[in-house]
Short mmCIF file of N, CA and C in Angstrom, two decimals:
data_model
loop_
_atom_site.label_atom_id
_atom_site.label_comp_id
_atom_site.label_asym_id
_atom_site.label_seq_id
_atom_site.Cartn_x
_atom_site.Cartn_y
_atom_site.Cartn_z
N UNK T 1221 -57.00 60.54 -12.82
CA UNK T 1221 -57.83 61.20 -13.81
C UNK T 1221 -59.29 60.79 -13.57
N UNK T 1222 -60.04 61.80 -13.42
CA UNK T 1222 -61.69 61.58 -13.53
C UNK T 1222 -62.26 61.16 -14.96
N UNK T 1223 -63.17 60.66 -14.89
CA UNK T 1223 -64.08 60.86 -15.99
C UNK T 1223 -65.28 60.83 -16.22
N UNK T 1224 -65.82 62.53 -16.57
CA UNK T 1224 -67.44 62.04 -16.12
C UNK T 1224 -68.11 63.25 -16.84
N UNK T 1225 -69.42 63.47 -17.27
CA UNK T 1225 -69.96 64.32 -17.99
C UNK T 1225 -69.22 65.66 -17.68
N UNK T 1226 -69.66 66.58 -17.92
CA UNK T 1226 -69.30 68.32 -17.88
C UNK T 1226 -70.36 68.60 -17.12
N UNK T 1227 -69.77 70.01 -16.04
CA UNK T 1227 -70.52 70.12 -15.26
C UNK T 1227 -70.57 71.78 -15.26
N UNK T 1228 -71.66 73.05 -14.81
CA UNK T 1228 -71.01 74.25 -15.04
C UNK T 1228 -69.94 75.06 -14.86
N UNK T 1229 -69.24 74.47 -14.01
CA UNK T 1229 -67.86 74.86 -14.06
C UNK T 1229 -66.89 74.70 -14.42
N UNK T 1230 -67.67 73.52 -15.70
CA UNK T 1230 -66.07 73.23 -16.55
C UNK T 1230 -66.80 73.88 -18.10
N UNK T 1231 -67.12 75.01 -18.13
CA UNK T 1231 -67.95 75.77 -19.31
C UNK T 1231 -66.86 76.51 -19.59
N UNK T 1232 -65.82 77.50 -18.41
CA UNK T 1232 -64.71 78.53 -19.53
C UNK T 1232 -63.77 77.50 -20.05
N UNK T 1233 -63.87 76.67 -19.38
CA UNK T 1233 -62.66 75.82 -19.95
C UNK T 1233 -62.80 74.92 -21.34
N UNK T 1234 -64.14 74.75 -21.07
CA UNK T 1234 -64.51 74.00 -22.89
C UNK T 1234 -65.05 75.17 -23.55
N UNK T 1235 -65.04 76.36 -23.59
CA UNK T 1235 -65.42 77.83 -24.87
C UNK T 1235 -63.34 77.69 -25.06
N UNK T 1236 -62.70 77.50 -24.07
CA UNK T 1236 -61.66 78.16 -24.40
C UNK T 1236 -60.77 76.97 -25.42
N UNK T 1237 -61.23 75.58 -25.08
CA UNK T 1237 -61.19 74.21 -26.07
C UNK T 1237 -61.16 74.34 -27.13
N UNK T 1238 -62.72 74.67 -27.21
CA UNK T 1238 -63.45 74.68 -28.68
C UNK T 1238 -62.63 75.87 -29.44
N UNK T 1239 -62.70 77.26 -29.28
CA UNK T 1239 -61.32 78.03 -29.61
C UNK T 1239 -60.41 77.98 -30.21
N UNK T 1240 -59.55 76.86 -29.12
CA UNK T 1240 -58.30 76.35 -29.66
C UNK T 1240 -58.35 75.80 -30.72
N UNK T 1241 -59.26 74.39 -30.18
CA UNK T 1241 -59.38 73.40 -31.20
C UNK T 1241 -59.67 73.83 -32.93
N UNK T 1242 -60.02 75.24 -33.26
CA UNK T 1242 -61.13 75.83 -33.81
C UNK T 1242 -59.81 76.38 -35.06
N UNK T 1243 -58.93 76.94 -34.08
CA UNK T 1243 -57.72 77.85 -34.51
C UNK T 1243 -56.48 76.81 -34.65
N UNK T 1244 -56.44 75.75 -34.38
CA UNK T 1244 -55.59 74.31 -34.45
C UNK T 1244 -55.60 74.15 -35.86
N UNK T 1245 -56.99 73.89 -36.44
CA UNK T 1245 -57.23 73.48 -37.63
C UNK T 1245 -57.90 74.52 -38.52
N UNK T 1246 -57.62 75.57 -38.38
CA UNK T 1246 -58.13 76.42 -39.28
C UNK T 1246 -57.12 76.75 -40.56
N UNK T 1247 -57.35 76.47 -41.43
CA UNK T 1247 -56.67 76.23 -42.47
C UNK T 1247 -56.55 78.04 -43.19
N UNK T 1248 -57.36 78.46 -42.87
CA UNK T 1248 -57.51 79.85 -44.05
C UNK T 1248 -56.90 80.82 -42.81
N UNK T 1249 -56.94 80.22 -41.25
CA UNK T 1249 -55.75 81.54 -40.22
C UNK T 1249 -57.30 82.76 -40.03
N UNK T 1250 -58.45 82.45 -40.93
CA UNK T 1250 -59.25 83.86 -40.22
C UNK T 1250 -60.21 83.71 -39.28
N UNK T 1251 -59.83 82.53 -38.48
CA UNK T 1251 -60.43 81.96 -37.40
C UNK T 1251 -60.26 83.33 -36.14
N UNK T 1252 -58.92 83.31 -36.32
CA UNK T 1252 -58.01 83.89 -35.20
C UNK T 1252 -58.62 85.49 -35.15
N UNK T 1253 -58.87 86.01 -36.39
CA UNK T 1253 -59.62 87.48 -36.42
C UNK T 1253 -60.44 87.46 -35.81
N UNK T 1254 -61.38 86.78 -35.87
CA UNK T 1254 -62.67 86.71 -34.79
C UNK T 1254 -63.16 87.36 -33.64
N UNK T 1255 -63.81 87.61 -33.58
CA UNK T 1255 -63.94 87.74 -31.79
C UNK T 1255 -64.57 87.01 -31.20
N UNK T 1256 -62.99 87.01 -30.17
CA UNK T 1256 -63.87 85.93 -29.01
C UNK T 1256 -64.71 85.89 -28.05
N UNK T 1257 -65.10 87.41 -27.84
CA UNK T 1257 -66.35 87.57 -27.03
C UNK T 1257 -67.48 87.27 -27.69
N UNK T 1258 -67.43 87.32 -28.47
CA UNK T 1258 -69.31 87.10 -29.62
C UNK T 1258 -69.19 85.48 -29.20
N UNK T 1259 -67.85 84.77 -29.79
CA UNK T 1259 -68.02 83.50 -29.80
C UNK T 1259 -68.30 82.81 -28.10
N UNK T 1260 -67.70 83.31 -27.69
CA UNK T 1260 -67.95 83.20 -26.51
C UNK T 1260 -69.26 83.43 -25.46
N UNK T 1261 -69.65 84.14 -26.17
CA UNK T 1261 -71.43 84.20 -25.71
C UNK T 1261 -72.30 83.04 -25.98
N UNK T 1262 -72.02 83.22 -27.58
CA UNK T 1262 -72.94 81.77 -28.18
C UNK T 1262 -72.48 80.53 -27.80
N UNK T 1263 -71.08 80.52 -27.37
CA UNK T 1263 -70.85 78.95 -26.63
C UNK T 1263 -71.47 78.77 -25.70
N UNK T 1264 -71.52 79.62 -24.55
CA UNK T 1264 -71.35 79.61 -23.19
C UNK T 1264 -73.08 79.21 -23.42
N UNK T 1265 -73.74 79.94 -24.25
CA UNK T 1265 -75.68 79.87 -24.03
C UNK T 1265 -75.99 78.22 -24.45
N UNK T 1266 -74.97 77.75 -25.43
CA UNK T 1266 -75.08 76.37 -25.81
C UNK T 1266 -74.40 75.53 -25.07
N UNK T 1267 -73.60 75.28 -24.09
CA UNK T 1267 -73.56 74.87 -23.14
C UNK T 1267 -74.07 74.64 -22.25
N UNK T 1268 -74.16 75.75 -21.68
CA UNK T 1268 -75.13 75.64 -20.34
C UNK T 1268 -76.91 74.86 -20.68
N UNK T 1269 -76.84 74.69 -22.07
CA UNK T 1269 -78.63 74.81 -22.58
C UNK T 1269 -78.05 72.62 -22.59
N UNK T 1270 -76.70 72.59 -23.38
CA UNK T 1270 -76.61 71.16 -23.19
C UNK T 1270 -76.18 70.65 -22.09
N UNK T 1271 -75.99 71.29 -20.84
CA UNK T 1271 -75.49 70.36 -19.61
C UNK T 1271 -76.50 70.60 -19.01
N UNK T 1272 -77.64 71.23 -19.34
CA UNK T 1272 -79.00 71.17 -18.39
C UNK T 1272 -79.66 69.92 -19.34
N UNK T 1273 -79.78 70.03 -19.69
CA UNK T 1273 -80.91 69.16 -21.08
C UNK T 1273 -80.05 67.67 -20.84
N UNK T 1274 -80.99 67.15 -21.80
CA UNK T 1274 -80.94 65.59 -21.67
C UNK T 1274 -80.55 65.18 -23.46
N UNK T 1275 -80.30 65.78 -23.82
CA UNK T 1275 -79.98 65.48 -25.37
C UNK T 1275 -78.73 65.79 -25.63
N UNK T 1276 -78.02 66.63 -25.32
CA UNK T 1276 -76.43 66.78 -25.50
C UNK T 1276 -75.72 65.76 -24.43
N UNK T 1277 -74.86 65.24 -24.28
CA UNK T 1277 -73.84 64.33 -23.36
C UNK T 1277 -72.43 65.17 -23.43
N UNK T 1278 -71.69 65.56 -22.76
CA UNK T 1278 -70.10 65.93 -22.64
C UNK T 1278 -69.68 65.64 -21.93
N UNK T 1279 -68.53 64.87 -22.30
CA UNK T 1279 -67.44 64.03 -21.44
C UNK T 1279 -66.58 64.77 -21.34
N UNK T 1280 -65.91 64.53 -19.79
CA UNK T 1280 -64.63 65.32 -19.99
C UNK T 1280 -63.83 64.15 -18.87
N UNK T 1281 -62.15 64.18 -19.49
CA UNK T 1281 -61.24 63.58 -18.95
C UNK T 1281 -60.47 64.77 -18.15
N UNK T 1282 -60.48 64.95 -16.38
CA UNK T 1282 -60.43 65.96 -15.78
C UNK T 1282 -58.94 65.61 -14.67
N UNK T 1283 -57.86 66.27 -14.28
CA UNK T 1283 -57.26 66.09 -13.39
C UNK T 1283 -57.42 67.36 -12.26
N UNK T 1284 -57.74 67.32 -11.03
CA UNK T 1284 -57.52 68.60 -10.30
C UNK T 1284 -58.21 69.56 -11.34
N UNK T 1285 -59.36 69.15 -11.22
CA UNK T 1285 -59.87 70.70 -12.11
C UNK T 1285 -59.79 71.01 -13.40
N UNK T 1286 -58.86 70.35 -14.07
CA UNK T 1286 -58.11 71.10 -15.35
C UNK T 1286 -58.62 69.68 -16.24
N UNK T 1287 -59.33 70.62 -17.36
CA UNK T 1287 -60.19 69.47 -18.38
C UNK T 1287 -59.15 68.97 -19.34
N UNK T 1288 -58.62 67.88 -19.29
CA UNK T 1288 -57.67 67.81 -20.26
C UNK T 1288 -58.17 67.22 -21.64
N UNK T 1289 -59.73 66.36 -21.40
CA UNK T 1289 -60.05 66.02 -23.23
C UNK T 1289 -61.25 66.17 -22.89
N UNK T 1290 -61.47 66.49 -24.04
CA UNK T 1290 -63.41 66.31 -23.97
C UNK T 1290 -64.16 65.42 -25.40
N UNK T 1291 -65.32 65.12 -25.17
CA UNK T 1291 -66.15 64.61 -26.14
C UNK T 1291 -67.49 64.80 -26.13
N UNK T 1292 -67.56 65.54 -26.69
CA UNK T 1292 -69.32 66.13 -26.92
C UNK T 1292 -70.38 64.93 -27.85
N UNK T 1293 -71.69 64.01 -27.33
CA UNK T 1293 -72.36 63.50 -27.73
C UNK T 1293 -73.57 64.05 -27.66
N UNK T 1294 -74.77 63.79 -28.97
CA UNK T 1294 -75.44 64.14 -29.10
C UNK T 1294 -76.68 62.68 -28.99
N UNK T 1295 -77.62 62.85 -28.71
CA UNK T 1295 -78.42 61.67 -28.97
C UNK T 1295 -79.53 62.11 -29.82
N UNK T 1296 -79.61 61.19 -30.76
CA UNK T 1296 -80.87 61.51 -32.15
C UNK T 1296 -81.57 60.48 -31.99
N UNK T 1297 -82.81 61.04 -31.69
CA UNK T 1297 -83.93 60.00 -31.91
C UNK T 1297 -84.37 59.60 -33.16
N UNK T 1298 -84.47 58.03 -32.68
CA UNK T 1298 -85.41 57.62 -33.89
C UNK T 1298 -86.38 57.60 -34.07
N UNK T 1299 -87.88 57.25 -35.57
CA UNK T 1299 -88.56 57.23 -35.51
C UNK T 1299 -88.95 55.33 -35.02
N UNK T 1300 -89.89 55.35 -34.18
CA UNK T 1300 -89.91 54.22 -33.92
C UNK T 1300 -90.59 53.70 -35.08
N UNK T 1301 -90.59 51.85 -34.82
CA UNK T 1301 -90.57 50.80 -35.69
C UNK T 1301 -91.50 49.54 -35.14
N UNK T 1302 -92.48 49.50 -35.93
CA UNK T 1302 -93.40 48.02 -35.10
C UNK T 1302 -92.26 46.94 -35.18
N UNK T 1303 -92.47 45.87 -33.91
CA UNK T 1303 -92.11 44.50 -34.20
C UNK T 1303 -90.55 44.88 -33.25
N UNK T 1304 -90.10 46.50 -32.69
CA UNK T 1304 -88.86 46.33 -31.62
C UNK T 1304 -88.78 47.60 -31.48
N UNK T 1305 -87.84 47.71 -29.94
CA UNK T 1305 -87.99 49.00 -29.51
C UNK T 1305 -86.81 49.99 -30.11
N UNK T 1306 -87.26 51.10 -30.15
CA UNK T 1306 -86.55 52.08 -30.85
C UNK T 1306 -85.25 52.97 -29.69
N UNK T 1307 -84.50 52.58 -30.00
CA UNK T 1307 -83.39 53.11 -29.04
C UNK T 1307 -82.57 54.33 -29.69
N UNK T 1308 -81.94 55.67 -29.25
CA UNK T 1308 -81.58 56.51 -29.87
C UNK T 1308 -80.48 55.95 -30.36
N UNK T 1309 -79.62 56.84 -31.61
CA UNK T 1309 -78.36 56.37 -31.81
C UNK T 1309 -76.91 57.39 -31.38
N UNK T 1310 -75.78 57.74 -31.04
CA UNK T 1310 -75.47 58.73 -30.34
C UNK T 1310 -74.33 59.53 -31.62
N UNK T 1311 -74.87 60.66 -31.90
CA UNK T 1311 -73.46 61.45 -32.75
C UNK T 1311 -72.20 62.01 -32.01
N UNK T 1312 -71.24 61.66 -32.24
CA UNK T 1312 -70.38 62.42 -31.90
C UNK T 1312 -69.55 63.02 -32.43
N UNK T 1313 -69.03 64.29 -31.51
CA UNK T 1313 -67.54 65.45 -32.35
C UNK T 1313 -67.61 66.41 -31.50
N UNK T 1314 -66.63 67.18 -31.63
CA UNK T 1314 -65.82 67.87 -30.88
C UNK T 1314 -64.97 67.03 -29.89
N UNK T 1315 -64.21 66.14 -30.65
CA UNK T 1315 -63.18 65.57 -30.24
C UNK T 1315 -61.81 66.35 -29.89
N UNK T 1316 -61.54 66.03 -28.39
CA UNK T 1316 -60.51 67.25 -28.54
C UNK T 1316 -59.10 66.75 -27.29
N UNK T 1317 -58.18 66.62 -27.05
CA UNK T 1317 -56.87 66.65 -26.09
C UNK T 1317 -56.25 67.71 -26.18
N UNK T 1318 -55.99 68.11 -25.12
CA UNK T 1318 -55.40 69.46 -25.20
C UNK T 1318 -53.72 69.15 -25.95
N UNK T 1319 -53.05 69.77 -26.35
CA UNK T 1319 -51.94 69.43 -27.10
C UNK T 1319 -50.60 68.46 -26.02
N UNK T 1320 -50.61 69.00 -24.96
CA UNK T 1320 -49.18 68.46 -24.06
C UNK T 1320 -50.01 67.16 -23.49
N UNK T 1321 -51.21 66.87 -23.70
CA UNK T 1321 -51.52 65.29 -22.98
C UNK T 1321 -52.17 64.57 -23.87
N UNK T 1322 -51.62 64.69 -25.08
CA UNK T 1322 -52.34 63.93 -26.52
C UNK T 1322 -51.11 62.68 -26.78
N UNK T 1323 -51.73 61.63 -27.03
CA UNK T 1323 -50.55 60.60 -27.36
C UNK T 1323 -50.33 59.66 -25.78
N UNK T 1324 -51.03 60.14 -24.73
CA UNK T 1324 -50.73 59.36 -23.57
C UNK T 1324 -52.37 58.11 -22.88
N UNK T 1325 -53.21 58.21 -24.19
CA UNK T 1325 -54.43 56.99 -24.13
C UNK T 1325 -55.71 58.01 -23.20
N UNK T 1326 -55.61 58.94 -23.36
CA UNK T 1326 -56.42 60.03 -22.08
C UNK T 1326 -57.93 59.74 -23.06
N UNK T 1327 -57.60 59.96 -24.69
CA UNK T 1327 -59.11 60.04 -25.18
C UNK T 1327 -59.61 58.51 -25.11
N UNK T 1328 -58.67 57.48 -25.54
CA UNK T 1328 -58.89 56.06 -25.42
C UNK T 1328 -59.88 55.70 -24.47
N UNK T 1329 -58.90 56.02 -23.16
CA UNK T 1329 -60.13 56.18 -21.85
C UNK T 1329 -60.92 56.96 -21.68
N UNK T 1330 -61.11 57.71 -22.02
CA UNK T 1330 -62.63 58.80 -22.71
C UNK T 1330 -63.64 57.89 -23.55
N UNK T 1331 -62.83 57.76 -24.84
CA UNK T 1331 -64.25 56.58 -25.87
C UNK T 1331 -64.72 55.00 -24.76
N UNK T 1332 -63.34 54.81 -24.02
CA UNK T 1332 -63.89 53.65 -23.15
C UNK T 1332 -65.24 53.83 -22.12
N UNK T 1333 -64.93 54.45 -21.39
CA UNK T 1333 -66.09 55.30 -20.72
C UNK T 1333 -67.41 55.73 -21.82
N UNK T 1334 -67.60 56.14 -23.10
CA UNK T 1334 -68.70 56.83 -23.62
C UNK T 1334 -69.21 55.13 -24.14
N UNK T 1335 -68.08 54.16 -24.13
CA UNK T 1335 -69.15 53.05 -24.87
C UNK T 1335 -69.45 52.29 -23.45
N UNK T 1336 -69.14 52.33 -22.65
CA UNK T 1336 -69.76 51.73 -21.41
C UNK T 1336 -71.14 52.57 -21.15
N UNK T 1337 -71.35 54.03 -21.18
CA UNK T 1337 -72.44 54.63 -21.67
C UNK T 1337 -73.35 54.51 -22.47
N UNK T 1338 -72.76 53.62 -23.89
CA UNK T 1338 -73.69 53.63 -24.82
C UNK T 1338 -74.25 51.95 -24.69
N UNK T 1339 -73.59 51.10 -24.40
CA UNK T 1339 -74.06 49.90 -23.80
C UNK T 1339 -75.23 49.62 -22.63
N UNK T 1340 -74.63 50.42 -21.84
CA UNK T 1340 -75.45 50.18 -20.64
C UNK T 1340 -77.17 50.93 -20.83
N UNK T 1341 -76.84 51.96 -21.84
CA UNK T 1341 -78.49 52.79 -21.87
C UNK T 1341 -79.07 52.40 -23.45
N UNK T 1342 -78.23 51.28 -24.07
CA UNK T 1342 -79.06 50.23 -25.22
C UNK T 1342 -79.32 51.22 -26.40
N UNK T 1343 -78.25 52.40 -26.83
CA UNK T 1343 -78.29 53.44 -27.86
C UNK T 1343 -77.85 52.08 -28.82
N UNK T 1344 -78.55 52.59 -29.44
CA UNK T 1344 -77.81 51.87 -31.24
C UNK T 1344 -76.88 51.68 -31.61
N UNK T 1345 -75.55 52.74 -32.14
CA UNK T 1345 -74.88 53.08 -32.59
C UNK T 1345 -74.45 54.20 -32.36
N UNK T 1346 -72.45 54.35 -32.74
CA UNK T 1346 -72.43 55.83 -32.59
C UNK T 1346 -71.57 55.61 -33.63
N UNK T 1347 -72.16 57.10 -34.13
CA UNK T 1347 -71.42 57.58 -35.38
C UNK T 1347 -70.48 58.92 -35.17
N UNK T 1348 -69.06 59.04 -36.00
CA UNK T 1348 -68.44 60.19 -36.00
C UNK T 1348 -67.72 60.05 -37.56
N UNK T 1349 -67.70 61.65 -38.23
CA UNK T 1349 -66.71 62.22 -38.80
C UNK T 1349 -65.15 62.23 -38.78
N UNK T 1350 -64.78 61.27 -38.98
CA UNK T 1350 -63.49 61.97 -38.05
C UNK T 1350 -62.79 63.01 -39.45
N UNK T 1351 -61.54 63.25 -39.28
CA UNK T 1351 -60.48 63.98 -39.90
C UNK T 1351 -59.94 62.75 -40.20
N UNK T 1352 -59.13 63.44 -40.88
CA UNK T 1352 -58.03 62.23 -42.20
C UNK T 1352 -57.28 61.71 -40.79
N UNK T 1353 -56.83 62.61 -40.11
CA UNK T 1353 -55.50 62.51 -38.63
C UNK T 1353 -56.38 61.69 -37.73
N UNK T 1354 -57.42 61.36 -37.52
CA UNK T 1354 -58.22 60.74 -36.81
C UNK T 1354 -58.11 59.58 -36.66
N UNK T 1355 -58.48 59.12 -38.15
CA UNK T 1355 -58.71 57.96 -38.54
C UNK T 1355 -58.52 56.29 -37.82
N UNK T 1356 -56.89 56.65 -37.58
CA UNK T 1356 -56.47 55.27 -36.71
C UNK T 1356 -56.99 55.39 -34.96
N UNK T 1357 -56.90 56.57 -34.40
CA UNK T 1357 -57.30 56.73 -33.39
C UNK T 1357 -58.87 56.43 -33.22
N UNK T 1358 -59.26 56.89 -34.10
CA UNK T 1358 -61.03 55.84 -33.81
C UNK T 1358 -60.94 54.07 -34.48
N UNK T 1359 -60.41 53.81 -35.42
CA UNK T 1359 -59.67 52.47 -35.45
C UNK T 1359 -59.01 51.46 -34.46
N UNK T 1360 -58.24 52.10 -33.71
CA UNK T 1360 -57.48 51.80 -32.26
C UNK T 1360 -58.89 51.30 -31.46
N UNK T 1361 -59.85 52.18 -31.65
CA UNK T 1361 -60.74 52.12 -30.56
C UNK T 1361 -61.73 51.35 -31.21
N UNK T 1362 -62.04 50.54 -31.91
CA UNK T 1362 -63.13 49.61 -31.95
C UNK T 1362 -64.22 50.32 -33.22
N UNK T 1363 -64.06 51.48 -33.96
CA UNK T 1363 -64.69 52.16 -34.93
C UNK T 1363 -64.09 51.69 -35.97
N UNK T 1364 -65.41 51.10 -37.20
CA UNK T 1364 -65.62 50.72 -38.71
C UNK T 1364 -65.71 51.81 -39.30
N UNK T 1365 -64.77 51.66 -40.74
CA UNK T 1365 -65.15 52.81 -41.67
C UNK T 1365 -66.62 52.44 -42.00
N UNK T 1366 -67.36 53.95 -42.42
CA UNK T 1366 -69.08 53.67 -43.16
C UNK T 1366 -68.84 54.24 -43.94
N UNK T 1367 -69.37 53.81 -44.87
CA UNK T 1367 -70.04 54.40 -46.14
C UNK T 1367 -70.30 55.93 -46.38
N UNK T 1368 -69.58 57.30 -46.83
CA UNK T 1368 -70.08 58.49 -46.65
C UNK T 1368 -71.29 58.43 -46.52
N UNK T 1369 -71.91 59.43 -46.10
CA UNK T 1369 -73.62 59.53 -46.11
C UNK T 1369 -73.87 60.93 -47.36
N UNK T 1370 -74.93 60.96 -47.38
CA UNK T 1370 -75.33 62.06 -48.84
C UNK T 1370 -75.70 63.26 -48.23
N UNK T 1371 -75.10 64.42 -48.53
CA UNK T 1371 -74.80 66.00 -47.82
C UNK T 1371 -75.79 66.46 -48.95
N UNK T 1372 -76.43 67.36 -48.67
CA UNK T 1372 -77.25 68.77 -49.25
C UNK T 1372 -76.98 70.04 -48.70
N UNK T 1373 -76.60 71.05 -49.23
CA UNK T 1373 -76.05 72.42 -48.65
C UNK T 1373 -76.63 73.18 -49.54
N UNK T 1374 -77.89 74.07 -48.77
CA UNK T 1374 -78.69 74.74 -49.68
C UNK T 1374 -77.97 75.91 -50.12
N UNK T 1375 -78.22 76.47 -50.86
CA UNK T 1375 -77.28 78.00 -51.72
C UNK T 1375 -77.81 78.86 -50.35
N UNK T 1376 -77.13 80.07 -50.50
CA UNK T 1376 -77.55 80.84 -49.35
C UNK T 1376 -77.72 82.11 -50.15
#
């Protein structure tokens, strides 16, 4: 198994991820109505815009071609601070194993790899959301519960 950022040729294979992953957990089923060509446009332009750029990170755990997990990081800058240097901190989500290679440590060695990443380039912290189902699996891996943070969702 490889493991190493996303590269453009692993783009149909993470629109077709995100998808899944999308329709996995869609609770209300009107995911699936959708179309997947619209969605599929707007992935593919946000992709390609984060594997050129320097602010999105995507990991992928790869055998022969075939992406079997991925992890999409984001890096947020801080505002810097007199008296020490300001290092970004890294968000992550779109946590994902494809269903037949989930349960065999593939993302484990995925988060292992993203914190040897986040060590070596002196990021802050990384933060994730997880899902209720998550929970122990970022636990397993060396992640503290935090404190919710405070949401605002303007009326539309």
């Amino acid at each position: 198994m490889n493991i190493r950022p996303a590269q453009p040729q692993d783009i149909p294979q993470l629109i077709k991820m995100r998808w899944d992953f999308t329709i996995e957990h869609d609770e209300t089923g009107k995911v699936k109505d959708t179309s997947y060509q619209v969605f599929e446009k707007e992935c593919r332009a946000f992709l390609e815009s984060a594997i050129e750029g320097q602010k999105w990170w995507i990991w992928v755990a790869e055998e022969e071609g075939k992406v079997l997990s991925h992890i999409y990081t984001e890096l947020v800058e801080k505002v810097p601070r007199p008296g020490r240097v300001t290092y970004p901190f890294v968000f992550m989500t779109n946590v994902y194993t494809l269903p037949d290679y989930r349960g065999k440590g593939i993302g484990s060695q995925l988060l292992k790899a993203i914190h040897e990443w986040v060590k070596e380039h002196r990021y802050e912290f990384v933060i994730v959301w997880p899902s209720e189902d998550s929970v122990d699996y970022y636990e397993r891996n060396d992640y503290n519960r935090a404190t919710e943070p405070m949401e605002y969702f303007p009326e539309s």
